[in-house]
Amino acid sequence: MFTTRGEKGGNVTRVPPGVALQPMRGGFVLLVAGLALAAGAVIAGIGLVFVSLAEGFGPASWWWLALGVPATALTIFLLAGVYVTGTELIMRENPRNLIIAAALLGGTVPGLGALSIWWFWRGSDIVLHPELIDYPGWNRELIQQGLICGAGSAAAAIGCLVLALIAVRGARRARRDVARILRLRATGGPRPGIIIALPDPATWNHGGDVPIRYQDDSGGERTIRVRLNTYAHEIPVPGTPVIVFTDGDDLLVELDSDHPVEYHPDNRPYESDTSGGGS
C-alpha cells in the first residue's frame, strides 16, 4: 500500500479494486445508535444484578440477566455490523474505530444513568427502609452512589460527544480520500513504473519511503518518493512493477496486479517493526 501524503497505520485509506463509494445513509447512523443503546442495556442489566445483590434482594437480583444477556448478544451483533459497514463506507481504520469507541462510550450514558436512577429510587422512599425512619441521613450512602453514577454518565456523555466529533471529521476526510483515489483510477492516465530501491532501514517505522520511477506525459522518466506501508517481511524488491495514476496535480501509486510481487528475502534490518502499516 503506497501513500503520497505520508499517511500510515490506521490513517491509510484502503480502497479495494472495483468498489464504489457508497453514500453515507441514515441506516448507518441508526446502526451506531443501536449499538450504543444495546451497550447501555448491557451495563444497566449486569450492573443492576450486582447492586441488587448488594442491597439484599437475593436470588431475585438474577432476573436482571434477562436484560443483560440478550443485550450482550445484540451488542456483539451490532458491533460486527458497524465494523463491516463502517469499513465499506469509510475504508480507513482510525475513524471507523473511533465511531465504534464513541458508540460504546455513548452506551455508558444510559447504562450509568439507569443505575443512578435506581440508587436515587432506593434512597428516596422511606417505605423501602421503614426500620431506618428514626435515623437522619439513612439514605446518604445511597444518594452518594446515585450521584457517582450520574457524574459518570455525564462524563461519558461529554467524552462521547468529543469522540463523535473527531470520528465524523476523520470519516469525512477518509471519504474524500476514497473519492480522490477512485477519481484518479478512473481519469488519471495509468503510467507504468517500477520501485527502484528499498526503504531505508534507519527510518523504517510501520513502513518507509521508496523511490518510484515512471514515464511522464512527454515520454521521459520521472522519479518520485512515496511511502510504502507494509509488513517488514512483505517489502517488494527493487524492479517491482507499479502503476502510477496522475492527472497532473495529484497522483496515486499501486502495485501492478498483472505481475506477481517478489518480496525482499532479507527482512532482518526491518524486523524491529513487524506490525505493518495498514496494508
Short mmCIF file of C-alpha atoms in Angstrom, two decimals:
data_model
loop_
_atom_site.label_atom_id
_atom_site.label_comp_id
_atom_site.label_asym_id
_atom_site.label_seq_id
_atom_site.Cartn_x
_atom_site.Cartn_y
_atom_site.Cartn_z
CA MET A 1 0.00 0.00 0.00
CA PHE A 2 1.51 3.29 -1.16
CA THR A 3 0.57 6.71 0.15
CA THR A 4 1.67 10.02 -1.29
CA ARG A 5 0.84 12.24 1.69
CA GLY A 6 2.68 10.40 4.45
CA GLU A 7 -0.33 8.53 5.85
CA LYS A 8 0.48 5.40 7.83
CA GLY A 9 -1.13 2.81 10.07
CA GLY A 10 -4.82 3.36 10.68
CA ASN A 11 -4.82 6.55 8.61
CA VAL A 12 -4.13 4.70 5.37
CA THR A 13 -7.14 4.67 3.04
CA ARG A 14 -7.57 1.20 1.57
CA VAL A 15 -9.82 1.05 -1.48
CA PRO A 16 -10.20 -2.47 -2.94
CA PRO A 17 -10.31 -2.74 -6.74
CA GLY A 18 -13.73 -2.45 -8.31
CA VAL A 19 -15.53 -0.87 -5.36
CA ALA A 20 -17.63 2.29 -5.43
CA LEU A 21 -18.06 4.92 -2.74
CA GLN A 22 -21.45 4.23 -1.18
CA PRO A 23 -23.48 7.13 0.24
CA MET A 24 -23.50 7.54 4.00
CA ARG A 25 -27.16 6.87 4.67
CA GLY A 26 -29.20 7.19 7.84
CA GLY A 27 -29.19 3.42 8.26
CA PHE A 28 -25.57 3.50 9.38
CA VAL A 29 -26.36 6.21 11.93
CA LEU A 30 -29.21 4.07 13.27
CA LEU A 31 -26.86 1.09 13.43
CA VAL A 32 -24.38 3.08 15.53
CA ALA A 33 -27.18 4.40 17.75
CA GLY A 34 -28.48 0.86 18.20
CA LEU A 35 -25.01 -0.27 19.26
CA ALA A 36 -24.90 2.49 21.86
CA LEU A 37 -28.32 1.60 23.27
CA ALA A 38 -27.51 -2.12 23.34
CA ALA A 39 -24.24 -1.44 25.16
CA GLY A 40 -26.16 0.72 27.63
CA ALA A 41 -28.60 -2.12 28.26
CA VAL A 42 -25.66 -4.44 28.98
CA ILE A 43 -24.25 -2.02 31.57
CA ALA A 44 -27.66 -1.49 33.14
CA GLY A 45 -28.63 -5.17 33.19
CA ILE A 46 -25.34 -6.51 34.55
CA GLY A 47 -24.92 -3.56 36.90
CA LEU A 48 -28.39 -3.99 38.40
CA VAL A 49 -27.59 -7.61 39.20
CA PHE A 50 -24.69 -6.54 41.41
CA VAL A 51 -26.37 -3.56 43.05
CA SER A 52 -29.49 -5.63 43.76
CA LEU A 53 -27.37 -8.32 45.39
CA ALA A 54 -25.60 -5.64 47.43
CA GLU A 55 -28.98 -4.32 48.59
CA GLY A 56 -30.12 -7.74 49.73
CA PHE A 57 -32.59 -8.64 47.01
CA GLY A 58 -31.19 -12.16 46.97
CA PRO A 59 -32.00 -14.57 44.11
CA ALA A 60 -34.44 -12.07 42.59
CA SER A 61 -31.41 -9.99 41.59
CA TRP A 62 -30.52 -12.50 38.87
CA TRP A 63 -33.67 -11.65 36.95
CA TRP A 64 -31.84 -8.59 35.64
CA LEU A 65 -29.83 -11.00 33.49
CA ALA A 66 -32.96 -11.25 31.37
CA LEU A 67 -31.96 -7.77 30.22
CA GLY A 68 -28.17 -8.09 30.33
CA VAL A 69 -27.70 -11.38 28.46
CA PRO A 70 -29.84 -10.63 25.36
CA ALA A 71 -28.38 -7.12 25.28
CA THR A 72 -24.88 -8.61 25.24
CA ALA A 73 -25.74 -10.80 22.25
CA LEU A 74 -27.33 -7.83 20.48
CA THR A 75 -24.28 -5.66 21.21
CA ILE A 76 -21.95 -8.23 19.64
CA PHE A 77 -24.20 -8.49 16.57
CA LEU A 78 -24.45 -4.71 16.12
CA LEU A 79 -20.73 -4.28 16.78
CA ALA A 80 -19.98 -6.63 13.89
CA GLY A 81 -22.45 -4.71 11.73
CA VAL A 82 -20.88 -1.33 12.50
CA TYR A 83 -17.40 -2.77 11.88
CA VAL A 84 -18.26 -4.25 8.48
CA THR A 85 -20.47 -1.40 7.29
CA GLY A 86 -18.05 1.22 8.59
CA THR A 87 -15.20 -0.44 6.72
CA GLU A 88 -17.20 -0.40 3.49
CA LEU A 89 -18.28 3.23 3.89
CA ILE A 90 -15.08 4.78 5.27
CA MET A 91 -12.25 2.44 4.17
CA ARG A 92 -9.94 3.81 6.85
CA GLU A 93 -9.35 2.14 10.21
CA ASN A 94 -8.93 5.05 12.62
CA PRO A 95 -12.23 6.89 12.03
CA ARG A 96 -14.12 3.60 11.88
CA ASN A 97 -12.64 2.56 15.22
CA LEU A 98 -13.40 5.98 16.71
CA ILE A 99 -17.03 5.61 15.66
CA ILE A 100 -17.19 2.25 17.43
CA ALA A 101 -15.50 3.70 20.52
CA ALA A 102 -17.90 6.65 20.56
CA ALA A 103 -20.89 4.29 20.35
CA LEU A 104 -19.63 2.10 23.19
CA LEU A 105 -18.79 5.10 25.33
CA GLY A 106 -22.18 6.55 24.48
CA GLY A 107 -23.74 3.35 25.77
CA THR A 108 -22.39 4.08 29.23
CA VAL A 109 -24.56 7.21 29.35
CA PRO A 110 -27.94 5.41 29.60
CA GLY A 111 -26.30 2.47 31.39
CA LEU A 112 -24.89 4.52 34.26
CA GLY A 113 -27.97 6.74 34.09
CA ALA A 114 -30.18 3.73 34.82
CA LEU A 115 -28.01 2.78 37.80
CA SER A 116 -28.13 6.36 39.05
CA ILE A 117 -31.93 6.36 38.87
CA TRP A 118 -32.03 3.05 40.72
CA TRP A 119 -29.85 4.37 43.57
CA PHE A 120 -31.90 7.56 43.88
CA TRP A 121 -35.08 5.50 43.93
CA ARG A 122 -33.67 3.31 46.68
CA GLY A 123 -32.65 6.35 48.69
CA SER A 124 -35.76 8.46 48.23
CA ASP A 125 -38.57 6.24 49.54
CA ILE A 126 -38.55 5.55 53.27
CA VAL A 127 -41.17 2.84 52.72
CA LEU A 128 -38.32 0.71 51.41
CA HIS A 129 -36.43 1.14 54.69
CA PRO A 130 -39.04 1.54 57.49
CA GLU A 131 -36.60 0.33 60.12
CA LEU A 132 -34.38 3.36 59.43
CA ILE A 133 -37.02 6.07 59.71
CA ASP A 134 -35.63 7.32 63.03
CA TYR A 135 -32.07 7.68 61.70
CA PRO A 136 -31.33 11.01 59.96
CA GLY A 137 -29.10 10.54 56.93
CA TRP A 138 -30.11 6.90 56.50
CA ASN A 139 -30.08 7.37 52.73
CA ARG A 140 -26.84 9.34 52.47
CA GLU A 141 -24.78 6.49 51.04
CA LEU A 142 -27.50 5.59 48.54
CA ILE A 143 -27.73 9.17 47.31
CA GLN A 144 -23.94 9.31 47.02
CA GLN A 145 -23.97 6.19 44.86
CA GLY A 146 -26.60 7.81 42.66
CA LEU A 147 -24.53 10.97 42.35
CA ILE A 148 -21.42 8.97 41.42
CA CYS A 149 -23.28 7.08 38.69
CA GLY A 150 -24.87 10.29 37.47
CA ALA A 151 -21.49 12.03 37.31
CA GLY A 152 -20.06 9.08 35.42
CA SER A 153 -22.94 9.24 32.96
CA ALA A 154 -22.38 12.97 32.41
CA ALA A 155 -18.63 12.48 31.91
CA ALA A 156 -19.30 9.68 29.44
CA ALA A 157 -21.69 11.93 27.52
CA ILE A 158 -19.01 14.61 27.17
CA GLY A 159 -16.39 12.06 26.13
CA CYS A 160 -18.79 10.51 23.63
CA LEU A 161 -19.50 13.90 22.08
CA VAL A 162 -15.79 14.68 21.70
CA LEU A 163 -15.05 11.27 20.19
CA ALA A 164 -18.04 11.54 17.86
CA LEU A 165 -16.90 14.93 16.54
CA ILE A 166 -13.37 13.62 15.92
CA ALA A 167 -14.74 10.45 14.29
CA VAL A 168 -17.09 12.37 11.97
CA ARG A 169 -14.28 14.68 10.92
CA GLY A 170 -11.99 11.72 10.27
CA ALA A 171 -14.69 9.86 8.33
CA ARG A 172 -15.28 12.87 6.09
CA ARG A 173 -11.57 13.14 5.36
CA ALA A 174 -11.35 9.43 4.63
CA ARG A 175 -14.31 9.52 2.25
CA ARG A 176 -12.80 12.49 0.42
CA ASP A 177 -9.61 10.47 0.03
CA VAL A 178 -11.61 7.48 -1.25
CA ALA A 179 -13.24 9.76 -3.84
CA ARG A 180 -9.79 11.05 -4.82
CA ILE A 181 -8.43 7.53 -5.30
CA LEU A 182 -11.45 6.45 -7.35
CA ARG A 183 -11.19 9.60 -9.47
CA LEU A 184 -7.51 9.00 -10.21
CA ARG A 185 -8.18 5.37 -11.08
CA ALA A 186 -10.92 6.44 -13.48
CA THR A 187 -9.42 9.54 -15.08
CA GLY A 188 -5.71 9.60 -14.25
CA GLY A 189 -3.91 8.07 -17.21
CA PRO A 190 -2.11 4.94 -15.97
CA ARG A 191 1.64 5.05 -16.45
CA PRO A 192 4.00 2.11 -15.93
CA GLY A 193 6.66 2.45 -13.30
CA ILE A 194 8.95 0.47 -11.04
CA ILE A 195 10.28 0.58 -7.49
CA ILE A 196 13.95 1.44 -7.84
CA ALA A 197 15.23 0.99 -4.27
CA LEU A 198 14.41 -0.46 -0.87
CA PRO A 199 13.25 1.75 2.02
CA ASP A 200 15.93 2.96 4.41
CA PRO A 201 16.04 0.63 7.46
CA ALA A 202 17.19 3.54 9.63
CA THR A 203 13.92 5.41 9.05
CA TRP A 204 11.62 2.38 8.96
CA ASN A 205 8.51 3.00 11.06
CA HIS A 206 5.50 0.92 10.09
CA GLY A 207 6.80 1.37 6.55
CA GLY A 208 9.20 3.68 4.78
CA ASP A 209 9.76 5.88 1.74
CA VAL A 210 10.70 4.29 -1.58
CA PRO A 211 11.58 5.92 -4.92
CA ILE A 212 9.32 5.24 -7.89
CA ARG A 213 10.38 5.81 -11.50
CA TYR A 214 7.69 6.17 -14.15
CA GLN A 215 7.13 7.67 -17.59
CA ASP A 216 5.53 11.10 -17.73
CA ASP A 217 3.31 12.53 -20.48
CA SER A 218 6.26 13.58 -22.59
CA GLY A 219 7.69 10.07 -22.62
CA GLY A 220 10.53 10.98 -20.30
CA GLU A 221 11.26 9.40 -16.95
CA ARG A 222 10.33 10.95 -13.63
CA THR A 223 11.24 9.84 -10.12
CA ILE A 224 9.07 10.45 -7.05
CA ARG A 225 9.19 9.27 -3.46
CA VAL A 226 6.13 7.72 -1.85
CA ARG A 227 5.53 5.95 1.43
CA LEU A 228 5.32 2.15 1.37
CA ASN A 229 3.09 0.84 4.18
CA THR A 230 3.62 -2.86 4.67
CA TYR A 231 4.96 -5.56 6.96
CA ALA A 232 8.69 -5.99 7.31
CA HIS A 233 8.52 -9.38 5.59
CA GLU A 234 6.46 -8.05 2.65
CA ILE A 235 8.75 -5.40 1.16
CA PRO A 236 8.76 -5.56 -2.66
CA VAL A 237 12.17 -5.91 -4.27
CA PRO A 238 13.58 -3.15 -6.49
CA GLY A 239 12.26 -3.55 -10.01
CA THR A 240 8.74 -4.44 -8.87
CA PRO A 241 6.26 -3.03 -11.44
CA VAL A 242 3.78 -0.40 -10.30
CA ILE A 243 1.09 1.70 -11.95
CA VAL A 244 1.10 5.47 -11.46
CA PHE A 245 -2.20 7.29 -11.95
CA THR A 246 -1.87 11.04 -12.27
CA ASP A 247 -3.91 13.96 -13.53
CA GLY A 248 -1.01 16.38 -13.44
CA ASP A 249 -1.79 17.79 -9.99
CA ASP A 250 -2.20 14.61 -7.96
CA LEU A 251 -1.03 11.03 -8.23
CA LEU A 252 -1.74 7.53 -7.00
CA VAL A 253 0.70 4.62 -6.94
CA GLU A 254 -0.42 0.99 -6.85
CA LEU A 255 1.25 -2.35 -7.45
CA ASP A 256 0.75 -3.71 -10.95
CA SER A 257 -1.73 -6.55 -10.43
CA ASP A 258 -0.68 -8.16 -13.72
CA HIS A 259 2.70 -9.07 -12.26
CA PRO A 260 3.38 -11.26 -9.21
CA VAL A 261 5.10 -9.48 -6.34
CA GLU A 262 8.52 -10.68 -5.22
CA TYR A 263 9.41 -9.78 -1.65
CA HIS A 264 12.85 -8.88 -0.38
CA PRO A 265 14.29 -12.07 1.18
CA ASP A 266 16.32 -10.37 3.94
CA ASN A 267 13.94 -8.55 6.26
CA ARG A 268 16.26 -8.57 9.27
CA PRO A 269 17.10 -4.84 9.03
CA TYR A 270 13.36 -4.11 9.31
CA GLU A 271 12.36 -6.73 11.88
CA SER A 272 12.23 -4.27 14.76
CA ASP A 273 8.83 -3.28 13.34
CA THR A 274 6.58 -6.16 12.28
CA SER A 275 3.22 -4.54 12.97
CA GLY A 276 2.53 -3.49 9.41
CA GLY A 277 1.37 -0.17 8.14
CA GLY A 278 -2.18 -0.62 7.04
CA SER A 279 -1.71 -2.86 4.05
#
